Short mmCIF file of C-alpha atoms and ligand atoms in Angstrom, two decimals:
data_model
loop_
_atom_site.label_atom_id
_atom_site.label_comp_id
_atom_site.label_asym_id
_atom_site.label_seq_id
_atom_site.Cartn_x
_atom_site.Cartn_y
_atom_site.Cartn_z
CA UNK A 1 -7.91 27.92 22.24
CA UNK A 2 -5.64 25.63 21.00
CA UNK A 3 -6.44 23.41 17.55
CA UNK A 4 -7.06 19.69 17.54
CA UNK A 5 -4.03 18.86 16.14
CA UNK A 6 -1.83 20.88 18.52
CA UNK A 7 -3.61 18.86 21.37
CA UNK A 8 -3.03 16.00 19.63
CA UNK A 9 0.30 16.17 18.99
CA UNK A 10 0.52 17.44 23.38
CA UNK A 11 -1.34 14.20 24.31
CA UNK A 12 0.95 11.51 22.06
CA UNK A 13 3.84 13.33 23.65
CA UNK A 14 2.72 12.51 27.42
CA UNK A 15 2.32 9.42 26.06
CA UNK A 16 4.87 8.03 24.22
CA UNK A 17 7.58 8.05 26.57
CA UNK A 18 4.96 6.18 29.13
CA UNK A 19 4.57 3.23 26.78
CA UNK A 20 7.60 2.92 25.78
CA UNK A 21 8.54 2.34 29.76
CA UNK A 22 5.47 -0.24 30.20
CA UNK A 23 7.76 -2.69 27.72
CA UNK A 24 10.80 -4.81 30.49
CA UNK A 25 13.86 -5.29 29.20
CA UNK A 26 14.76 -9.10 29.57
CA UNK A 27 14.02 -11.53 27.93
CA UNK A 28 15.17 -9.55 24.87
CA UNK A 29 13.32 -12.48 22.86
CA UNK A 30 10.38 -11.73 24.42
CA UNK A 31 10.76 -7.89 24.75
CA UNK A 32 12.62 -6.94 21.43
CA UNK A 33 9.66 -7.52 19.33
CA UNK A 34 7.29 -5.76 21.45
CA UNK A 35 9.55 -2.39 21.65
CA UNK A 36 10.00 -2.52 17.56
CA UNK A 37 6.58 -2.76 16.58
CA UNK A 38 5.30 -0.20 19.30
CA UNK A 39 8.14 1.95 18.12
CA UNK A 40 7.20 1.73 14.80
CA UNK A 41 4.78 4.24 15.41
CA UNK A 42 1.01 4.09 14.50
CA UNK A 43 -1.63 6.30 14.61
CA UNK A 44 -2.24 5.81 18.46
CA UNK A 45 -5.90 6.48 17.27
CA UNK A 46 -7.74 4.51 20.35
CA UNK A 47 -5.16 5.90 23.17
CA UNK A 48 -6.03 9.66 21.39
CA UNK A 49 -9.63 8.58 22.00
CA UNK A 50 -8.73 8.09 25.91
CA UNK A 51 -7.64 10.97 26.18
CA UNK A 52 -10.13 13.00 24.48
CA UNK A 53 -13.07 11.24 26.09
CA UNK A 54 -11.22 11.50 29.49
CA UNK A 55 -10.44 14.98 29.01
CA UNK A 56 -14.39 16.22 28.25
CA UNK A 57 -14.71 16.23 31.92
CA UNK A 58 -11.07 16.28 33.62
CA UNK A 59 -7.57 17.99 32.40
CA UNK A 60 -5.20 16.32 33.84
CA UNK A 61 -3.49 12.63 32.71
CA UNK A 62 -5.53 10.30 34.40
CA UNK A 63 -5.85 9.11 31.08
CA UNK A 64 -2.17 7.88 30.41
CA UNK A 65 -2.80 4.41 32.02
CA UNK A 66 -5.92 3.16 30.55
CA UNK A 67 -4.10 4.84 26.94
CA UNK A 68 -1.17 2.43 27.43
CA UNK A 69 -3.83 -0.58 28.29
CA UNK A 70 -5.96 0.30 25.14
CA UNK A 71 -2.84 0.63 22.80
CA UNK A 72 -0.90 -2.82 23.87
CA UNK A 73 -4.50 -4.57 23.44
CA UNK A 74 -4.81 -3.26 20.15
CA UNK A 75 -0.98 -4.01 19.25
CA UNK A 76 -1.69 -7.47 20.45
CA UNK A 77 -4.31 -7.69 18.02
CA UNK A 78 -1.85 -6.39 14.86
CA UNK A 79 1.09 -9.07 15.51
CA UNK A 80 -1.32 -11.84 15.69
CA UNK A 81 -3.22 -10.95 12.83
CA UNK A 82 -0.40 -10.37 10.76
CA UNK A 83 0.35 -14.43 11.70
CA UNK A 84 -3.28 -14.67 10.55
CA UNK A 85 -3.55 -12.74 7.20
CA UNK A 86 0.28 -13.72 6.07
CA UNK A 87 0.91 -10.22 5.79
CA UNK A 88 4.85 -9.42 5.30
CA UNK A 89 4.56 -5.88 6.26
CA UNK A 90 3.37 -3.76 9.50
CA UNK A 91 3.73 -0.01 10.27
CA UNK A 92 6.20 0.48 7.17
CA UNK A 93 8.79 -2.76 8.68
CA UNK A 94 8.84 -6.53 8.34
CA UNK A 95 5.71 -8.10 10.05
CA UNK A 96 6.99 -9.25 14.01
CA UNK A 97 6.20 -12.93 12.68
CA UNK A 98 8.29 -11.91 9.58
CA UNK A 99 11.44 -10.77 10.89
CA UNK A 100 11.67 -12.72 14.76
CA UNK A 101 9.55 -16.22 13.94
CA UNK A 102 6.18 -17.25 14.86
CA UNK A 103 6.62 -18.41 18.10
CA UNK A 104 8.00 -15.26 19.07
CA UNK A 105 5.12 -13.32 17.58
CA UNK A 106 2.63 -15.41 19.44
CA UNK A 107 4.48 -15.36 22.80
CA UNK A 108 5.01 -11.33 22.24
CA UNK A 109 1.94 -10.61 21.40
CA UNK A 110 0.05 -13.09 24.68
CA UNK A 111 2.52 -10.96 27.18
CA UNK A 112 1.47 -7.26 25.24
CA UNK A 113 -2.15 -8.52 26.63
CA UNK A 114 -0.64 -9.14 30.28
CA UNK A 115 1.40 -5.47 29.92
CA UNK A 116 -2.10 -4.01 29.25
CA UNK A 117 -3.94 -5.64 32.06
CA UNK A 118 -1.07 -4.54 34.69
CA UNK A 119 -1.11 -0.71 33.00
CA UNK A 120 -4.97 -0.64 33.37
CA UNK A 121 -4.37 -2.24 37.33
CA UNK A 122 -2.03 0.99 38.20
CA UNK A 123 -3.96 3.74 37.21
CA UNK A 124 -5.50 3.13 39.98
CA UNK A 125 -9.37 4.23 39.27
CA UNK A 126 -12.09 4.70 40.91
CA UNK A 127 -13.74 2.77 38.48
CA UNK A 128 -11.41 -0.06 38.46
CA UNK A 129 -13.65 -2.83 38.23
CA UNK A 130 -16.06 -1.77 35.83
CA UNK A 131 -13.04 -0.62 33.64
CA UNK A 132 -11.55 -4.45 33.72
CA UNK A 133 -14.69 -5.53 32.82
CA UNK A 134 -14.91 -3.04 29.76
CA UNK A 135 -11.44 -4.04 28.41
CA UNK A 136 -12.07 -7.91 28.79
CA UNK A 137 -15.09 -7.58 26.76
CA UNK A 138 -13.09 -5.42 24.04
CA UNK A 139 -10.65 -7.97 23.90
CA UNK A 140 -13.09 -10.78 23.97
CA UNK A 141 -15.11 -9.18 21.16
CA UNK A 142 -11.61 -8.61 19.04
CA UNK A 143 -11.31 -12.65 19.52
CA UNK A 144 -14.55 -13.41 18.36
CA UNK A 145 -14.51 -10.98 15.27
CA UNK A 146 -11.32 -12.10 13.63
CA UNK A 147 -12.59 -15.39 14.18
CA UNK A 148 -15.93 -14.70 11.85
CA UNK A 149 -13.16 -12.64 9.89
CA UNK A 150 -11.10 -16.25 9.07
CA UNK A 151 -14.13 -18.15 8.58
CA UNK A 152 -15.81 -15.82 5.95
CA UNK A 153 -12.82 -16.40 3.71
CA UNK A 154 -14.49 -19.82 3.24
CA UNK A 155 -17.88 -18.65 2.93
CA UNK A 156 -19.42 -17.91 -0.54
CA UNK A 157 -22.69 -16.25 0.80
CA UNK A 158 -21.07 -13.43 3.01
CA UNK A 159 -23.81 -10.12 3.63
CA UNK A 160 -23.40 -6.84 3.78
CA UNK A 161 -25.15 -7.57 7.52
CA UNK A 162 -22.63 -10.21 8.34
CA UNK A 163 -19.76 -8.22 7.14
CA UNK A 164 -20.79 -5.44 9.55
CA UNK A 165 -21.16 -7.59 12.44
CA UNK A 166 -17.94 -8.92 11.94
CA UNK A 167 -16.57 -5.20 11.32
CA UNK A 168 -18.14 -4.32 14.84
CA UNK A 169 -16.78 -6.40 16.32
CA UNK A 170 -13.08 -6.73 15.25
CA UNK A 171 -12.76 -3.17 14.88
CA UNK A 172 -15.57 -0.97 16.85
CA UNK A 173 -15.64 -2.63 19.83
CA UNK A 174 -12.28 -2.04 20.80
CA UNK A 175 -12.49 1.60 19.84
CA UNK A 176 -15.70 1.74 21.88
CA UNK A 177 -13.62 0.21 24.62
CA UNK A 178 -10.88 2.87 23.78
CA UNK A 179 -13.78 5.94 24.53
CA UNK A 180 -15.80 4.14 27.84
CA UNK A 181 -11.73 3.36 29.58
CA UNK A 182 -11.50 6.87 29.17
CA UNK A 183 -14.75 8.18 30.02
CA UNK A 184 -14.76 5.72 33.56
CA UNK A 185 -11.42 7.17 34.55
CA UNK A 186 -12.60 10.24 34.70
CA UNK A 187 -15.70 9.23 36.39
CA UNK A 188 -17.89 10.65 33.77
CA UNK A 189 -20.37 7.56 34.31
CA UNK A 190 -23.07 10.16 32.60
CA UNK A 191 -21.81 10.25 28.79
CA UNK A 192 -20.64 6.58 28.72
CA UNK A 193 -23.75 5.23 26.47
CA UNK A 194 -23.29 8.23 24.01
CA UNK A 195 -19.14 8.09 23.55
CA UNK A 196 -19.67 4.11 22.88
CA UNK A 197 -22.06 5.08 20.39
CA UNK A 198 -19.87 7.90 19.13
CA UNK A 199 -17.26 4.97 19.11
CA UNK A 200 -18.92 2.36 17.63
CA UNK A 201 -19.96 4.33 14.45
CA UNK A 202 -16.29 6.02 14.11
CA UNK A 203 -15.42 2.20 14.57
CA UNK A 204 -17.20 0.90 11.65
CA UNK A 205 -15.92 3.78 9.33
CA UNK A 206 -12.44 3.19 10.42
CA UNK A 207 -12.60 -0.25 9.17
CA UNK A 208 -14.34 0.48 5.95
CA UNK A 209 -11.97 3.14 5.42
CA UNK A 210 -9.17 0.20 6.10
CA UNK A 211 -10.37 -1.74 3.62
CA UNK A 212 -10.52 0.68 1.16
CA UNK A 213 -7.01 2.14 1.45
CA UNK A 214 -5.44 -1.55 1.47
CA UNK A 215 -6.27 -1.34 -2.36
CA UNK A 216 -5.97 2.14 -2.94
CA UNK A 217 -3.52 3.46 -0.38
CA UNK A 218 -0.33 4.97 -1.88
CA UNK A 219 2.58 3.18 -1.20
CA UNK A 220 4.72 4.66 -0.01
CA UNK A 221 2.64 6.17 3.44
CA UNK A 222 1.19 2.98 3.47
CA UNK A 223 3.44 1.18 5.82
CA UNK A 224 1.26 -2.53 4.74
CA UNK A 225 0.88 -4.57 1.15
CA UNK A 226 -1.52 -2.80 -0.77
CA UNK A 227 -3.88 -5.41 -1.97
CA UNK A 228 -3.25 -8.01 0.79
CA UNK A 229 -6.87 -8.31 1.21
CA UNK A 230 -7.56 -9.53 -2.21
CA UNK A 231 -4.26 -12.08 -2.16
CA UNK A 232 -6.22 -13.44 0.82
CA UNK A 233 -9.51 -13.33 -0.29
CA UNK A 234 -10.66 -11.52 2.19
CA UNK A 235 -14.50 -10.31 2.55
CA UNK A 236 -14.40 -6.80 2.66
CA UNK A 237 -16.72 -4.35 2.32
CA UNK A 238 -15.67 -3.37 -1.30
CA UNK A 239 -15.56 -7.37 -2.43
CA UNK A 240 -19.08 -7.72 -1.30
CA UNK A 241 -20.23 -4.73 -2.78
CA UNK A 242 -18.45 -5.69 -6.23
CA UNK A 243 -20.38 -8.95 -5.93
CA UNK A 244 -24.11 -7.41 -5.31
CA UNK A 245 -23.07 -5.98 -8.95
CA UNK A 246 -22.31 -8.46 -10.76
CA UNK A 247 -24.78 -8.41 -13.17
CA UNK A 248 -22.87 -5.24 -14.82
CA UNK A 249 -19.75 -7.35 -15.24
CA UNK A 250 -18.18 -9.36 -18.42
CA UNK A 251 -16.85 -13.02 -18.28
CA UNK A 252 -13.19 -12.06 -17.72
CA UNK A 253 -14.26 -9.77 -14.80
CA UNK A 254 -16.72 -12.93 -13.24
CA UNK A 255 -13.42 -15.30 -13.02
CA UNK A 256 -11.65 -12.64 -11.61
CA UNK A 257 -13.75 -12.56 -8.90
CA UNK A 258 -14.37 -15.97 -8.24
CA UNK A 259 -10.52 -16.33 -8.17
CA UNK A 260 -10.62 -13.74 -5.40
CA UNK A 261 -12.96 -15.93 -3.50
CA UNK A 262 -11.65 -18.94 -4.22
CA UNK A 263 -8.85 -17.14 -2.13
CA UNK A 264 -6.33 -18.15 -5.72
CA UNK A 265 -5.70 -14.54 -6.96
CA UNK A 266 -1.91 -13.16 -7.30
CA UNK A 267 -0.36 -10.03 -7.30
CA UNK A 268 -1.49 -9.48 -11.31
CA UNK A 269 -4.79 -9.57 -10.40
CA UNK A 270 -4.92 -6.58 -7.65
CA UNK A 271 -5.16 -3.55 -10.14
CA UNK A 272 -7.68 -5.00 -12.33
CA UNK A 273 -9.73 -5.96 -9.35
CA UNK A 274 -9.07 -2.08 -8.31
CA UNK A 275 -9.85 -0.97 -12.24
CA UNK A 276 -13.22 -2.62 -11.96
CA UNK A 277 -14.60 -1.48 -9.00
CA UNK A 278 -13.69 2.13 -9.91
CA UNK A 279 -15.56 1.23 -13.14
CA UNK A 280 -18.98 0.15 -11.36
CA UNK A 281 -18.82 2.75 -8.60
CA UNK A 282 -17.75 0.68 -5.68
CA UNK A 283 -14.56 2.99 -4.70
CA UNK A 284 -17.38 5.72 -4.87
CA UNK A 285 -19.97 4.02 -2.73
CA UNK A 286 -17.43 2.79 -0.19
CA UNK A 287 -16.23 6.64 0.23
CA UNK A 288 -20.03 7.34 0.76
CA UNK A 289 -20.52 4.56 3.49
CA UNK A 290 -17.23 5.96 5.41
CA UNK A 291 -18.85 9.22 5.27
CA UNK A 292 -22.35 8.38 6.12
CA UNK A 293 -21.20 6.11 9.68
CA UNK A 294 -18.78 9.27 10.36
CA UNK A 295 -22.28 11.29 9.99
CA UNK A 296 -23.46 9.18 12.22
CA UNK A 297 -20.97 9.29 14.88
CA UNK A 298 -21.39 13.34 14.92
CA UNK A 299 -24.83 12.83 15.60
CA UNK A 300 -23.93 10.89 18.87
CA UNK A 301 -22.01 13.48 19.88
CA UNK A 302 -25.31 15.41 20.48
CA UNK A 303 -26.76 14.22 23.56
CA UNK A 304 -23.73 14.59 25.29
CA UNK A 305 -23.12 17.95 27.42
CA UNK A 306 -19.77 18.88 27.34
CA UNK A 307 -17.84 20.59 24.92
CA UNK A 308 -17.06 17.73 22.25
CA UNK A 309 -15.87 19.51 19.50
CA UNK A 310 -11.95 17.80 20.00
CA UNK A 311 -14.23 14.27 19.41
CA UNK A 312 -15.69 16.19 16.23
CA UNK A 313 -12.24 16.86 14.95
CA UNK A 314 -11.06 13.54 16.11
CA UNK A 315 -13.65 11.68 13.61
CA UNK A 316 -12.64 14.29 10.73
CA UNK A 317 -9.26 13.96 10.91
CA UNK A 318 -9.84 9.94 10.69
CA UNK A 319 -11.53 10.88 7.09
CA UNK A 320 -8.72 12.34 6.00
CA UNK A 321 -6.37 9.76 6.91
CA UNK A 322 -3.80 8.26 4.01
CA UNK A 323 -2.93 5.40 5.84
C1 LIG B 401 -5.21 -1.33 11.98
O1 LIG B 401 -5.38 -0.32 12.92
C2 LIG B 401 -6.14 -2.46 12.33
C3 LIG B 401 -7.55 -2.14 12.23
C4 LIG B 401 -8.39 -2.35 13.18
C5 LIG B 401 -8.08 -1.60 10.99
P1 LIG B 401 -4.68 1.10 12.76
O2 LIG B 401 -4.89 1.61 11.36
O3 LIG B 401 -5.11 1.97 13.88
O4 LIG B 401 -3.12 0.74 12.91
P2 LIG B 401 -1.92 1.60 13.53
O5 LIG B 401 -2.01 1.47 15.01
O6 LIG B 401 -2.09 3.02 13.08
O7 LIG B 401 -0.68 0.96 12.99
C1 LIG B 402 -8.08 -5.53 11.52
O1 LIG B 402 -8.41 -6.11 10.32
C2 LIG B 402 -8.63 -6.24 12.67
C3 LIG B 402 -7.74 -6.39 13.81
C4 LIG B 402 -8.28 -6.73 14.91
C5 LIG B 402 -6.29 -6.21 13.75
P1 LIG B 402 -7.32 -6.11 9.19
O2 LIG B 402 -6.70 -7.44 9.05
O3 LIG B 402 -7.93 -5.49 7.98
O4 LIG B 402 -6.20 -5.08 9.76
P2 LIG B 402 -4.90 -4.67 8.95
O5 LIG B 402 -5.36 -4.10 7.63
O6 LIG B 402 -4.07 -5.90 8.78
O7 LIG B 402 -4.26 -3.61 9.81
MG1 LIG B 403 -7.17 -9.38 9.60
MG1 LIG B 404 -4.62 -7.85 8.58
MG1 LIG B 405 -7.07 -4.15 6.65
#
């Protein structure tokens, strides 16, 4: 029996080379950005969920297209953000906006949706339609997410509730997406409703998780700015929960945060925003929440009968991830 991470490291193999040869070559203003920020590497987290969800029922690569499909959707989604949350820095390099322009980072990331669409059209599946329909509504949901993402940084009276909704779906939905592709090209119709719950809560972790290591991520694996949230005021699942306590904080901390909010702090401001929520236990509780929606993934994994412990593994290894 081989471990999870000797399968993983098999299944980014098959499909590395195959993405890589999804990307044309001309226009090289269009194209060069696309190949350096897929090159840049990644975690290829959602195409790994592809293939595992694919692979519960069937062994071969089936999997490969809808991977490709999932990964340029969600690479889409990084070069426009980055346009969106000024960040500088993406995969450890200079943000495609950053180094090429923002035309060319809109333009690149539009045809990285069209890329996906025509690797999703040649795998050919049985399940073709169904599958379009799947991805469309990922990438719809994606839209409307970072959408409630922007306008929250100009909303004072941000919940927990809303933040989660938002969370699900910038963040889940596509992962969900990542798991039913996968399942529906292998024409396990059966276990669909279980691997998008499965999905969904690993979904909502992973993004609570991201929030928490863009403060207290380690450089140097970090390959983003640590503390770009806070520099853009961002509503994150630790800000919110430093607010619900604020009646344990001095003066000096309460204009701290409301410089956060007010989306006017700077680079001095990021540790003692990180010293503080150490203090009052938010790093703690934030570690617990990852946890608990990881608990709750495992628990999907129950109805389902097929061997799933690779999809176990899958949502431990994301708890252990640095970056
Ligand atoms: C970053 O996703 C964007 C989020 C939805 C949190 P990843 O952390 O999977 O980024 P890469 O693909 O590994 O660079
Ligand atoms: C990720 O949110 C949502 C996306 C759809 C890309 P973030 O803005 O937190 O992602 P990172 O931290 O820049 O990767
Ligand atoms: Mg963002
Ligand atoms: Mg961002
Ligand atoms: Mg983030």
């Amino acid at each position: 029996v081989s471990s999870f991470s000797e399968i993983s490291v098999k299944l980014r193999s098959q499909f590395e080379e195959r993405l890589v040869q999804a990307i044309p070559a001309a226009p090289e203003s269009l194209y060069a950005p696309v190949r350096q920020v897929v090159a840049a590497g990644g975690k290829r987290v959602r195409p790994l969920l592809t293939a595992l969800c694919y692979q519960l029922t069937k062994r071969d690569q089936g999997w490969i297209n809808a991977g490709i499909a999932i990964e340029l959707l969600h690479t889409f989604t990084l070069v426009h953000d980055d346009i969106m949350d000024n960040a500088a820095t993406r995969r450890g390099q200079p943000t495609v906006h950053a180094q090429f322009g923002t035309n060319e980072a809109i333009l690149s990331g539009d045809v990285m949706i069209a890329l996906a669409q025509s690797a999703l059209a040649k795998g050919e599946h049985q399940h073709a339609a169904p599958m379009l329909l799947e991805f469309s509504t990922g990438f719809i949901r994606v839209c409307e997410g970072q959408a409630y993402d922007k306008d929250f940084e100009h909303q004072h009276d941000v919940s927990v509730s809303d933040y989660i909704n938002m969370i699900d779906l910038k963040t889940a939905k596509v992962l969900e997406t990542a798991a039913v592709l996968g399942a529906l090209a292998s024409g396990d119709v059966a276990n669909v409703g279980a691997l998008r719950q499965f999905a969904h809560h690993v979904g909502i972790a992973f993004q609570i998780q991201d929030d928490l290591l863009d403060l207290t991520a380690e450089h140097a694996d970090f390959g983003k700015t640590i503390g770009g949230d806070i520099l853009e005021g961002k509503r994150t699942y630790l800000l919110l929960k430093l607010i619900e306590k604020s009646n344990a904080l001095g003066s000096d901390e309460h204009e701290l945060i409301e410089r956060v909010l007010a989306r006017k702090a700077k680079d001095a401001d990021i540790d003692p925003v990180r010293h503080v929520m150490e203090r009052v236990g938010v790093l703690a509780e934030t570690r617990s929440a990852v946890e608990e929606h990881t608990s709750h993934a495992l628990r999907s994994l129950e109805s389902i009968n097929a061997e799933t412990s690779m999809l176990q593994h899958f949502a431990e290894w994301l708890l252990q991830r640095r970056h």
